[in-house]
Coordinates of C-alpha atoms in Angstrom, one line a residue:
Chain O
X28 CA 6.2 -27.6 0.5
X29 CA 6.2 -25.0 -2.4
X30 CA 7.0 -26.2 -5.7
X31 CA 10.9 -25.4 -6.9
X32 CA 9.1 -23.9 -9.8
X33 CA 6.7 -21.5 -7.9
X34 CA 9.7 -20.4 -6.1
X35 CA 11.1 -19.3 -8.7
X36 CA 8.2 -17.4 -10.2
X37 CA 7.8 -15.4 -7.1
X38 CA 11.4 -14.6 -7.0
X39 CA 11.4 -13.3 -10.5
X40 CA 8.3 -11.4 -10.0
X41 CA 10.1 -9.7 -6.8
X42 CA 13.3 -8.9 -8.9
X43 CA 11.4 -7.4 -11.4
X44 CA 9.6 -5.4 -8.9
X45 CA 12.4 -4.0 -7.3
X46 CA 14.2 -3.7 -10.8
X47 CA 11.5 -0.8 -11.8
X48 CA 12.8 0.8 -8.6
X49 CA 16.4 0.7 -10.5
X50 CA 14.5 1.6 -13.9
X51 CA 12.3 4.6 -12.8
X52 CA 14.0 6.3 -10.5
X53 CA 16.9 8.9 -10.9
X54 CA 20.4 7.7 -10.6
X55 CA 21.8 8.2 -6.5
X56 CA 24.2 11.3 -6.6
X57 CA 26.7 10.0 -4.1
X58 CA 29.4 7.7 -5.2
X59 CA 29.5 4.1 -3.5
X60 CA 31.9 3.2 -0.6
X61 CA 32.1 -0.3 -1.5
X62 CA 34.7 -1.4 -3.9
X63 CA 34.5 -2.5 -7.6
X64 CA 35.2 -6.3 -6.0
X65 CA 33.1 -5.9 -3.1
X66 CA 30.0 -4.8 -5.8
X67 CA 30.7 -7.3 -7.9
X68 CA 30.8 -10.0 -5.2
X69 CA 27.4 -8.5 -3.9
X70 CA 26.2 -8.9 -7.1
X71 CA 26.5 -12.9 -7.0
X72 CA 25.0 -13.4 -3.5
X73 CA 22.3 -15.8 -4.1
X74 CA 18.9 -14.8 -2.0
X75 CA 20.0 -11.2 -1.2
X76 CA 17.6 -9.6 -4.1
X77 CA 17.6 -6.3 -2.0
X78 CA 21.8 -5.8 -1.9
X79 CA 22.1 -7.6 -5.3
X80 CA 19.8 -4.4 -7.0
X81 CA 21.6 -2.1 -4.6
X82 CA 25.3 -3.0 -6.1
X83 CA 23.6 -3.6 -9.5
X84 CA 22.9 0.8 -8.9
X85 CA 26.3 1.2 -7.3
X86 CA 28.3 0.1 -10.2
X87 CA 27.0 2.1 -12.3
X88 CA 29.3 5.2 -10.4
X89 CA 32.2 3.1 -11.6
X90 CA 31.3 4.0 -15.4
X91 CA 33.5 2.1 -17.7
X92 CA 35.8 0.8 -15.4
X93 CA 32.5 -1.8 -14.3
X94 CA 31.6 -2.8 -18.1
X95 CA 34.8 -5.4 -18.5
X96 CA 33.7 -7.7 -15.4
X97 CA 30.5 -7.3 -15.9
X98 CA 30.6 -8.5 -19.2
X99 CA 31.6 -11.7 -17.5
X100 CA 28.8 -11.8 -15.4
X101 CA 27.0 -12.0 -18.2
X102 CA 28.8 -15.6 -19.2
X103 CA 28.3 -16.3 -15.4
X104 CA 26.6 -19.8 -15.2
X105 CA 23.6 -18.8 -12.5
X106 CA 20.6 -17.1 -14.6
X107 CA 20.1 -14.1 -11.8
X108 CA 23.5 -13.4 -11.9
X109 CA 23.2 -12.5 -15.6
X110 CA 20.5 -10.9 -14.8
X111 CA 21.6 -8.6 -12.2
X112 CA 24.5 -7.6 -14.4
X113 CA 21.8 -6.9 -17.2
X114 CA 20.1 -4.0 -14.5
X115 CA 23.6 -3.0 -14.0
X116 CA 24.0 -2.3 -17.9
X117 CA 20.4 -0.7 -17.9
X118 CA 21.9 2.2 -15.2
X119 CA 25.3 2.2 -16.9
X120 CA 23.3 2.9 -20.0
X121 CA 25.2 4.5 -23.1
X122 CA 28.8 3.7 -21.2
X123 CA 27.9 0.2 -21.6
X124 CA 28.3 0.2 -25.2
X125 CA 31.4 -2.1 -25.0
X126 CA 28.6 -4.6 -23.6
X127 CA 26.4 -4.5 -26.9
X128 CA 27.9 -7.9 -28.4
X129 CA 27.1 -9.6 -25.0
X130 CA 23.5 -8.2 -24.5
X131 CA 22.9 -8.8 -28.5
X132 CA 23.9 -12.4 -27.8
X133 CA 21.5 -13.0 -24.8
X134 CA 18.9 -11.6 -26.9
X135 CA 19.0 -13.9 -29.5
X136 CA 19.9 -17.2 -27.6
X137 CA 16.1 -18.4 -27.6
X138 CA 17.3 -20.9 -25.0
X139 CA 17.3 -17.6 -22.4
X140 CA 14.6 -17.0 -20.1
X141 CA 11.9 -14.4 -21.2
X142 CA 12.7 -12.5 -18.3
X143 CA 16.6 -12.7 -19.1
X144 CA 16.3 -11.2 -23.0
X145 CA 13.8 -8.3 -21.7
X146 CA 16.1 -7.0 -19.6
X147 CA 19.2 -7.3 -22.2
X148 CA 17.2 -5.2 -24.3
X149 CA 16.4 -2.6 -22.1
X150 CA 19.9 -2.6 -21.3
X151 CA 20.8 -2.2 -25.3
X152 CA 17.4 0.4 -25.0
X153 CA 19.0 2.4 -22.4
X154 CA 22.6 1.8 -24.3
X155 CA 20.3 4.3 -27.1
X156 CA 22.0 4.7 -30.8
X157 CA 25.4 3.2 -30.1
X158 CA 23.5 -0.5 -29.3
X159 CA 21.6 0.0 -32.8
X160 CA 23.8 -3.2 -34.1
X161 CA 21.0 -5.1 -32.0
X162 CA 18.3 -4.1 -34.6
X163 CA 18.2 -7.2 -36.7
X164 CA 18.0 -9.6 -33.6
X165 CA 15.3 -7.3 -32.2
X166 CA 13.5 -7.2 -35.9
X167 CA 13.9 -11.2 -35.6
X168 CA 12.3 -11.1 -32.2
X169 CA 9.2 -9.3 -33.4
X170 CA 8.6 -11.4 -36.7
X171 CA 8.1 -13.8 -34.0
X172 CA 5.2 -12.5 -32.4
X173 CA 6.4 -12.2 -28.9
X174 CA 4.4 -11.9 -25.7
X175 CA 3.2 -8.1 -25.4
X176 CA 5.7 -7.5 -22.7
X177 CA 8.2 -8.3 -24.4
X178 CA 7.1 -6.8 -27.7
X179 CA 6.6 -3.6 -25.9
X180 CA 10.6 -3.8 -24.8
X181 CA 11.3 -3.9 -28.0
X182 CA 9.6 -1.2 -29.4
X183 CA 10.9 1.3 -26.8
X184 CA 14.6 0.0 -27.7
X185 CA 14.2 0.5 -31.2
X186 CA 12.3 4.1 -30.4
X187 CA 15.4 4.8 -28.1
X188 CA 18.0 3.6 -30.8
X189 CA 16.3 6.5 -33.0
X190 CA 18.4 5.4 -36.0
X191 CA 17.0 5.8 -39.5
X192 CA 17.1 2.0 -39.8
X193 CA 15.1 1.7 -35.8
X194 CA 12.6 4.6 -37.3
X195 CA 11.9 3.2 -40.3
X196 CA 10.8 -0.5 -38.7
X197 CA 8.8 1.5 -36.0
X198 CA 6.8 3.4 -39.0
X199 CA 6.4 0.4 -40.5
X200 CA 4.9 -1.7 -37.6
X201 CA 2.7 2.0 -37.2
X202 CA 1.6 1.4 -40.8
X203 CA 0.3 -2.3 -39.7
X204 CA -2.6 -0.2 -37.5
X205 CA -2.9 -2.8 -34.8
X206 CA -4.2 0.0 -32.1
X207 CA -2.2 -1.9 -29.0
X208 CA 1.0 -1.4 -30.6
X209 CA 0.3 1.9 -32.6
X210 CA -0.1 3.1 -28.6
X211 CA 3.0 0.9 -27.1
X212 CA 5.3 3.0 -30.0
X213 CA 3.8 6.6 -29.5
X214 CA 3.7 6.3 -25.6
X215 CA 7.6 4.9 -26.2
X216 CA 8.4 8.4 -28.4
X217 CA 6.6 10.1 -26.0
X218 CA 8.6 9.3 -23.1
X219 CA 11.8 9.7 -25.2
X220 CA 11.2 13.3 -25.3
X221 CA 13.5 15.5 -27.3
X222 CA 16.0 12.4 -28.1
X223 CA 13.7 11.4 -30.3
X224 CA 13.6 14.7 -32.5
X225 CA 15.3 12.6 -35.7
X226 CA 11.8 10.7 -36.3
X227 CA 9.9 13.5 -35.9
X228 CA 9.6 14.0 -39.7
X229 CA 9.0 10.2 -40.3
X230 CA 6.5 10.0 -37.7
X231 CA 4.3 13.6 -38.7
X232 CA 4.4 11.8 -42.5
X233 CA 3.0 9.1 -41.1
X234 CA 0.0 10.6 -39.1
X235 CA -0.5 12.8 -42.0
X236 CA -1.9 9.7 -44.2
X237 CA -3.1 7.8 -41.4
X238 CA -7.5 8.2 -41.8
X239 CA -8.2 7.9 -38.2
X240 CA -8.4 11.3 -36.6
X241 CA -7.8 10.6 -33.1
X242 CA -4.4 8.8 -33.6
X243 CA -3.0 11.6 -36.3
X244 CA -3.6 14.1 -33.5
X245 CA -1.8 11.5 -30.6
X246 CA 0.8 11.6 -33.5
X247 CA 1.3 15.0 -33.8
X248 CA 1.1 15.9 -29.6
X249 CA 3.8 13.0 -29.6
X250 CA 5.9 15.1 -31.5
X251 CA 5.1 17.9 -29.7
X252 CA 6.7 16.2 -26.7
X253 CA 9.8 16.5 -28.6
X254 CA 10.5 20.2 -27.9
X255 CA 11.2 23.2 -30.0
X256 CA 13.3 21.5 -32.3
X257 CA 10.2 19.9 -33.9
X258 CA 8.9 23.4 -35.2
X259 CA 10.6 23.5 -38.2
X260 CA 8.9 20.2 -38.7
X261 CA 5.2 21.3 -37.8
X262 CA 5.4 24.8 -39.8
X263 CA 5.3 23.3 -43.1
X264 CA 2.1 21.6 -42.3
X265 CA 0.2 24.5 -41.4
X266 CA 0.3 25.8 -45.3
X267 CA -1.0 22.0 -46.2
X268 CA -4.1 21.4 -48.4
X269 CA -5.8 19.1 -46.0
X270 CA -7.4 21.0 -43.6
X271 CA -7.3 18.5 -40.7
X272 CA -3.4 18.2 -41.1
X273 CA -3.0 22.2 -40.5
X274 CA -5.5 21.9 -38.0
X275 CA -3.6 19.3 -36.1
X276 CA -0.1 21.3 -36.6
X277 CA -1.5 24.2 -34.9
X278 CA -3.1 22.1 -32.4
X279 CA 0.7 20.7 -31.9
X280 CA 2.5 24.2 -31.7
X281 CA -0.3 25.5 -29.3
X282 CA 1.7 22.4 -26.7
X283 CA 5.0 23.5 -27.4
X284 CA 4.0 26.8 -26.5
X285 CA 7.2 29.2 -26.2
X286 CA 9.1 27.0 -27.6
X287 CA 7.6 27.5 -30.8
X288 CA 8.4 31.6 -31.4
X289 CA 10.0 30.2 -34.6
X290 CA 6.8 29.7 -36.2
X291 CA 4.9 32.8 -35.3
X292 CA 5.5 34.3 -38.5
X293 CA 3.3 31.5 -40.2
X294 CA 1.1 31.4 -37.1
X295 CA 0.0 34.9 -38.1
X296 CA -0.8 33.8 -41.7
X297 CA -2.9 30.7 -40.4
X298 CA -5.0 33.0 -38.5
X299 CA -6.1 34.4 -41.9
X300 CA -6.8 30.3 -42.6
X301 CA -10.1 29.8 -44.6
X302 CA -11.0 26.8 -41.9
X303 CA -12.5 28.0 -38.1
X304 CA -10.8 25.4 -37.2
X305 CA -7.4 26.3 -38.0
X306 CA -7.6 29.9 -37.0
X307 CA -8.6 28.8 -33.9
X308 CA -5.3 26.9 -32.8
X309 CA -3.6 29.4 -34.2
X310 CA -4.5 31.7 -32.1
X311 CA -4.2 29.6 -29.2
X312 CA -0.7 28.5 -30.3
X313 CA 0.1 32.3 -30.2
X314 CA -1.5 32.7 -26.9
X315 CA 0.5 29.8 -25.3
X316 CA 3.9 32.0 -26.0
X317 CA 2.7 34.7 -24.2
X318 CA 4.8 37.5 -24.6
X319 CA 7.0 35.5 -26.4
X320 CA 4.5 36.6 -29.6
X321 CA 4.0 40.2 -29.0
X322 CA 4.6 41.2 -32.3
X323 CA 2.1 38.3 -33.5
X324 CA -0.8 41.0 -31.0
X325 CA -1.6 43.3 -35.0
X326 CA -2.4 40.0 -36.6
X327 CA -4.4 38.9 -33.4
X328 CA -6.0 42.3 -32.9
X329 CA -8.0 41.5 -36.8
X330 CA -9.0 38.1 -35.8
X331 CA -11.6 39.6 -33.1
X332 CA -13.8 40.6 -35.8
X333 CA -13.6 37.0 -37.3
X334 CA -17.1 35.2 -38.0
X335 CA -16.9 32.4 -35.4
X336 CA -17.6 33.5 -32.2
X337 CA -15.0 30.4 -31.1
X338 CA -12.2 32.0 -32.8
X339 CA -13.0 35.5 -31.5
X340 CA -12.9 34.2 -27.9
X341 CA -9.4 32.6 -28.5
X342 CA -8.1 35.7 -29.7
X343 CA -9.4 37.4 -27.4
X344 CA -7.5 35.0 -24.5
X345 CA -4.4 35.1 -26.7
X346 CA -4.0 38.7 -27.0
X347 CA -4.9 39.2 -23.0
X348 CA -1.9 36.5 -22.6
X349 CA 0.7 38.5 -25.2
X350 CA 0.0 41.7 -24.8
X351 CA -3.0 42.9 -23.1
X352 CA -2.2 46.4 -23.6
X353 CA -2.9 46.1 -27.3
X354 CA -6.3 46.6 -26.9
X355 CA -7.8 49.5 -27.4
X356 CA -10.8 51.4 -25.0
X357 CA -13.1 51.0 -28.4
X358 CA -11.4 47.1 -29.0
X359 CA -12.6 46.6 -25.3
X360 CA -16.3 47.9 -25.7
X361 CA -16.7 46.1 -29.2
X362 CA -15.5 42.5 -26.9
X363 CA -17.6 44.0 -23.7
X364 CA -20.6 44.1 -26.8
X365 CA -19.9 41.2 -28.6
X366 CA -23.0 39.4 -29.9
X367 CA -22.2 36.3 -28.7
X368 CA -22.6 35.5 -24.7
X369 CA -19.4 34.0 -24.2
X370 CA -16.7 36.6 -25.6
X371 CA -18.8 39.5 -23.7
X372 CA -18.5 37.4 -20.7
X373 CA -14.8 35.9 -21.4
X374 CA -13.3 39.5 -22.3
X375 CA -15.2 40.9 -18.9
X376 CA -12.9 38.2 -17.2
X377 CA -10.0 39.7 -18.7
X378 CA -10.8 43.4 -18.0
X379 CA -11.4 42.7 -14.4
X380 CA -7.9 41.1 -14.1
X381 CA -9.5 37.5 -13.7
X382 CA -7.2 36.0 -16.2
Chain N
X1 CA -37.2 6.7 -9.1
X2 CA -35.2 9.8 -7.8
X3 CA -34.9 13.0 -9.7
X4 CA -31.0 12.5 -10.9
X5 CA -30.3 14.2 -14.8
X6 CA -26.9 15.3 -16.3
X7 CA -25.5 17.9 -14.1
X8 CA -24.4 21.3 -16.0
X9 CA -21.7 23.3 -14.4
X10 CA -22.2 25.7 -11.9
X11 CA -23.9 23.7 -9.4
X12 CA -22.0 23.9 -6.3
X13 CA -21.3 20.2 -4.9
X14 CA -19.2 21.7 -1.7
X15 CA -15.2 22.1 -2.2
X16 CA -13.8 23.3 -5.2
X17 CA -11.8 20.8 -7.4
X18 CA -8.1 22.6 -8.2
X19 CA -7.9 20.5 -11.1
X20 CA -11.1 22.2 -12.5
X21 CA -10.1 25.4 -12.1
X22 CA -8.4 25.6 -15.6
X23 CA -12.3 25.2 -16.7
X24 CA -13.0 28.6 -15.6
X25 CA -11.9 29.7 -18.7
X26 CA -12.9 26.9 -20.9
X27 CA -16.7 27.6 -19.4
X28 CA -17.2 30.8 -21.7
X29 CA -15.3 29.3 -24.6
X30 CA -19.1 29.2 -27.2
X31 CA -18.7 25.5 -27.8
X32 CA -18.8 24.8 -23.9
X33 CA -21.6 26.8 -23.5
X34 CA -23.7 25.1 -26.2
X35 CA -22.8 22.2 -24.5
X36 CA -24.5 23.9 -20.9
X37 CA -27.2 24.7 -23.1
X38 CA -27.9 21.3 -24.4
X39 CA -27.4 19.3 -21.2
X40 CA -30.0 22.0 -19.6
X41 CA -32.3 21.1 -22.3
X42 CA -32.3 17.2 -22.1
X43 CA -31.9 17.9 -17.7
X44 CA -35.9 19.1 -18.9
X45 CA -36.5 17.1 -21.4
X46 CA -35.8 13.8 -18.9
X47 CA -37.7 15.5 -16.6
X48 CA -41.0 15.7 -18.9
X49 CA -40.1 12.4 -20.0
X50 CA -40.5 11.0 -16.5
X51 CA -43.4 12.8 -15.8
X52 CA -45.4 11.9 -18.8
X53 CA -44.9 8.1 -18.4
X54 CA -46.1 8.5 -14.9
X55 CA -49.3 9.6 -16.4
X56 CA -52.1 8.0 -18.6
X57 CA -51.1 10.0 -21.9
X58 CA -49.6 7.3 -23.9
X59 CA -49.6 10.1 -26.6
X60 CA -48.0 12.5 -24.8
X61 CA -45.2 9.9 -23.2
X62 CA -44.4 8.9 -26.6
X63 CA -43.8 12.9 -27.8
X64 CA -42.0 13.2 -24.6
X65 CA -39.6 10.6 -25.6
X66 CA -39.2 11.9 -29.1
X67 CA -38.3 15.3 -28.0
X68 CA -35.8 13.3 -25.5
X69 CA -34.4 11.9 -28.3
X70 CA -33.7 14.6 -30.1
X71 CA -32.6 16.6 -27.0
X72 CA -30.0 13.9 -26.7
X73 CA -28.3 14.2 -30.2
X74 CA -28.2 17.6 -29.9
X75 CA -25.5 17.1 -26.8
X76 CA -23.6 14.6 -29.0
X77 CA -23.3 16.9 -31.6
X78 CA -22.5 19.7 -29.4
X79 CA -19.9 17.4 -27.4
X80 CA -18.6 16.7 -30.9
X81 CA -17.9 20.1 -31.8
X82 CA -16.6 21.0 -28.4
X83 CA -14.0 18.0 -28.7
X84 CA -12.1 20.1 -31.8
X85 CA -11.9 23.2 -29.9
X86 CA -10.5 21.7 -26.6
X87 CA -7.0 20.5 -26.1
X88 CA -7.6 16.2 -25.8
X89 CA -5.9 16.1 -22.6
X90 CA -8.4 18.9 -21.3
X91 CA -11.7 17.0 -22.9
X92 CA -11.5 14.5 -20.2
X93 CA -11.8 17.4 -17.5
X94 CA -14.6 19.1 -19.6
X95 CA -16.9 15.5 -19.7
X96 CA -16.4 14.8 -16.4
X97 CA -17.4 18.6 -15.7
X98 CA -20.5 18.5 -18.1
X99 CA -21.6 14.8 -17.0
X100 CA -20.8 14.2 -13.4
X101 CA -23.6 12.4 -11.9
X102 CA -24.8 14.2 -8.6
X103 CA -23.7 10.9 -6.7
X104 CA -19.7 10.6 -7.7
X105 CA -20.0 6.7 -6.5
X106 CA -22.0 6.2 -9.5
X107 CA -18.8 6.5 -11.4
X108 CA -17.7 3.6 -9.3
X109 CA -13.3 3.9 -10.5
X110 CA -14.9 3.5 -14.0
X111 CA -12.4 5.2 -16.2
X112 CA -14.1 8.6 -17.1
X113 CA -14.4 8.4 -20.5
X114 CA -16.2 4.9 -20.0
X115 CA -18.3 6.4 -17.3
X116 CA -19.1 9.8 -19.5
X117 CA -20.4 7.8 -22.5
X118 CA -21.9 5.6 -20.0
X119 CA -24.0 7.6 -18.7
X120 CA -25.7 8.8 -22.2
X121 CA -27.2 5.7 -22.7
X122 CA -27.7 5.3 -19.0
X123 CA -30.4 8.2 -19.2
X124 CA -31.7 6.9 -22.3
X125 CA -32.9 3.9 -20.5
X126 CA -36.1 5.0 -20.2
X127 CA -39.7 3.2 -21.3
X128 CA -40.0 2.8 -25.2
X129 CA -43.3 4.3 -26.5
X130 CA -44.9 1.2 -27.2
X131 CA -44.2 0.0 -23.8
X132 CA -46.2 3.2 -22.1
X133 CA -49.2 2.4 -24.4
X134 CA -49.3 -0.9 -23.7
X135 CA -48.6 -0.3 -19.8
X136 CA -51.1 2.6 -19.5
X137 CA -53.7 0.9 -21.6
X138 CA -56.9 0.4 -19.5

């Protein structure tokens, strides 16, 4: 005979498994056939975990009109039945706000499951700015030193929240430099995408003073991730005094490639950088617009006399990529003659149309 | 012991990866090619490693496995520089392109990075110069 506990444990572990199905993958299209009643009812069947996550998806094509009774599902005295409605607040997400004082109160009742509270808060996560009234019982959660899973779901619903208040904590728990969580944050903005553009200036500040290279550049490709809304934020960095900081802004706008027009202007400039470094992702940041930077090909056409035979071969790719027809037949044999090995053999690519 | 260095690119291992055709370019880029140049050098320098501690020269062994050495750092500094003029998502591709064993088993689901750095030391497992005097002592 299996344990009552063991039981249990398995079931949980299957929910949660067929939860990420609910989680990860894209909302169905097609409203449901069943009735509000008949979902909700479904939701409550005890051992039916398949139809259970099934009407927990369905009700989220009711919108609002599901929030009010699922709210008392949330009071509802069988654990999985909370639960369920929890997933169904996770696809409902920012129409669920009404739900925010229910979630907020699961989450802080330390006499719920762990399971329970993690998914309240990626309900409140997916809930985004509106559920930011959940920030002190999430702050309260992680002065607790909570499992990693759970201090991971955190740390996504604060990053979703994207509040000043949310930002501001995450920066803080960045500052800290415990590496696990440094990455748990980043990979959080990173999946966030361009609703997380309001901490892009919080976060760049912080991987600006941060001394280990590796995460100020995971910092600033993070940001990148945010789209071209983040430019204005990068630019200013390319005139900065450190050289690794308008290295790694460069680096950043060479990601966000057309999206990044905006800052051709001081992309030029950089190229005339005093660093190899920096004139080198320069150029490549003008070579990822394409012909988006055609007017950036005069400033380019200078750099293939630069000293650094890196830098030469950059521009060389960025001009073939903006505007090939820039080059002149002398440009050509002076790239075709090139002391070093690797232009003569990168602009031959070009000129035979391998590019 | 088998012949088995550090591979540079170029060889031809049978079907072309897609996912290394972006290296193409990245091949001419200088830093890559100092790179080539280096893992070449240490390729030889292993080589003449191997070969002098299968001989008698104790002397000779232990120049061999200076000049190994030294062969060696020159490919982590030149991976070094490489690493600032490659996108990091692209560095990945460019180690496992500079440093894939002949035998891809050897990487054994190891995650690349793990198995690129692992193989550096894996090639410097080699005899210590006091070790081939006192084996080829008399």
């Amino acid at each position: 005979m299996i344990p009552g506990f063991i039981m249990r444990l398995r079931g949980w572990a299957v929910t949660r498994l067929l939860a990420v199905a609910i989680l990860c993958l894209p909302a169905v299209g097609s409203a449901t056939e069943q009735s509000l009643g008949q979902l909700l009812e479904q939701l409550q069947r005890p051992r039916e975990a398949v139809a259970r996550i099934r009407a927990a998806e369905a009700l989220a094509h009711y919108g609002e009109a599901a929030v009010s009774p699922l709210r008392r599902l949330l009071r509802h005295d069988d654990e999985m039945v909370r639960y369920y409605a929890c997933l169904a607040f996770v696809r409902l997400g920012p129409r669920a706000e009404a739900a925010v004082p229910d979630l907020i109160g699961i989450v802080g009742d330390p006499g719920e499951s762990e399971d329970l509270r993690d998914s309240a808060i990626i309900a409140l996560g997916q809930i985004g700015p509106a559920a930011s009234s959940a920030l002190p019982v999430l702050q309260a959660i992680l002065h607790r030193r909570p499992s990693l899973d759970l201090r991971k779901t955190v740390l996504s619903a604060l990053v979703a929240f994207a509040t000043s208040e949310a930002v501001a904590i995450l920066i803080e728990r960045l500052e800290r430099g415990e590496r696990q969580e440094q990455l748990i944050i980043l990979a959080a903005f990173w999946q966030q995408g361009a609703k997380a553009t309001p901490a892009a200036g919080e976060l760049l500040a912080f991987g600006a003073r941060h001394p280990d290279r590796e995460l100020r550049d995971r910092v600033f490709l993070t940001v990148a991730t945010f789209g071209r809304d983040v430019t204005a934020d990068l630019v200013p960095y390319l005139q900065a005094d450190r050289t690794e900081l308008r290295r790694c802004a460069a680096l950043a706008l060479s990601r966000l490639g057309p999206e990044a027009v905006a800052a051709v202007p001081m992309l030029c400039e950089t190229l005339n950088d005093t660093e190899t470094l920096v004139r080198f992702w320069a150029a490549k940041a003008l070579g990822n617009m394409g012909p988006h930077a055609r007017w950036a090909a005069a400033s380019l056409l200078r750099v293939l006399d630069d000293r650094d035979p890196n830098v030469r071969w950059e521009a060389t790719t960025a001009i073939a990529r903006i505007a090939p027809a820039a080059l002149t037949e002398e440009q050509w044999n002076r790239l075709l003659a090139d002391p070093d090995p690797g232009v003569r053999q990168r602009a031959a690519m070009i000129r035979s149309g391998s590019l | 012991m088998a012949e088995r260095g550090l591979r540079p690119f170029g060889s031809d291992d049978g079907e072309a990866d897609p996912s290394l055709e972006r290296l193409d370019d990245l091949r001419t880029l200088p830093a890559y090619r100092d790179v080539t140049r280096s893992v070449v050098e240490l390729n030889a320098a292993r080589a003449a490693l191997l070969k002098a501690a299968a001989g008698a020269d104790g002397e000779a062994a232990g120049r061999a496995a200076a000049d190994y050495h030294r062969t060696l750092e020159q490919v982590r500094s030149a991976l070094a520089t490489l690493k600032s003029y490659v996108d990091p998502a692209e560095f990945q591709t460019c180690l496992r392109d500079l440093f894939m064993p002949h035998a891809e088993a050897e990487l054994g689901g190891a995650a690349i990075q793990e198995s690129c750095l692992g193989i550096l030391p894996r090639v410097e497992i080699l005899p210590r110069v006091k070790t081939l005097s006192e084996e080829n002592l008399p």
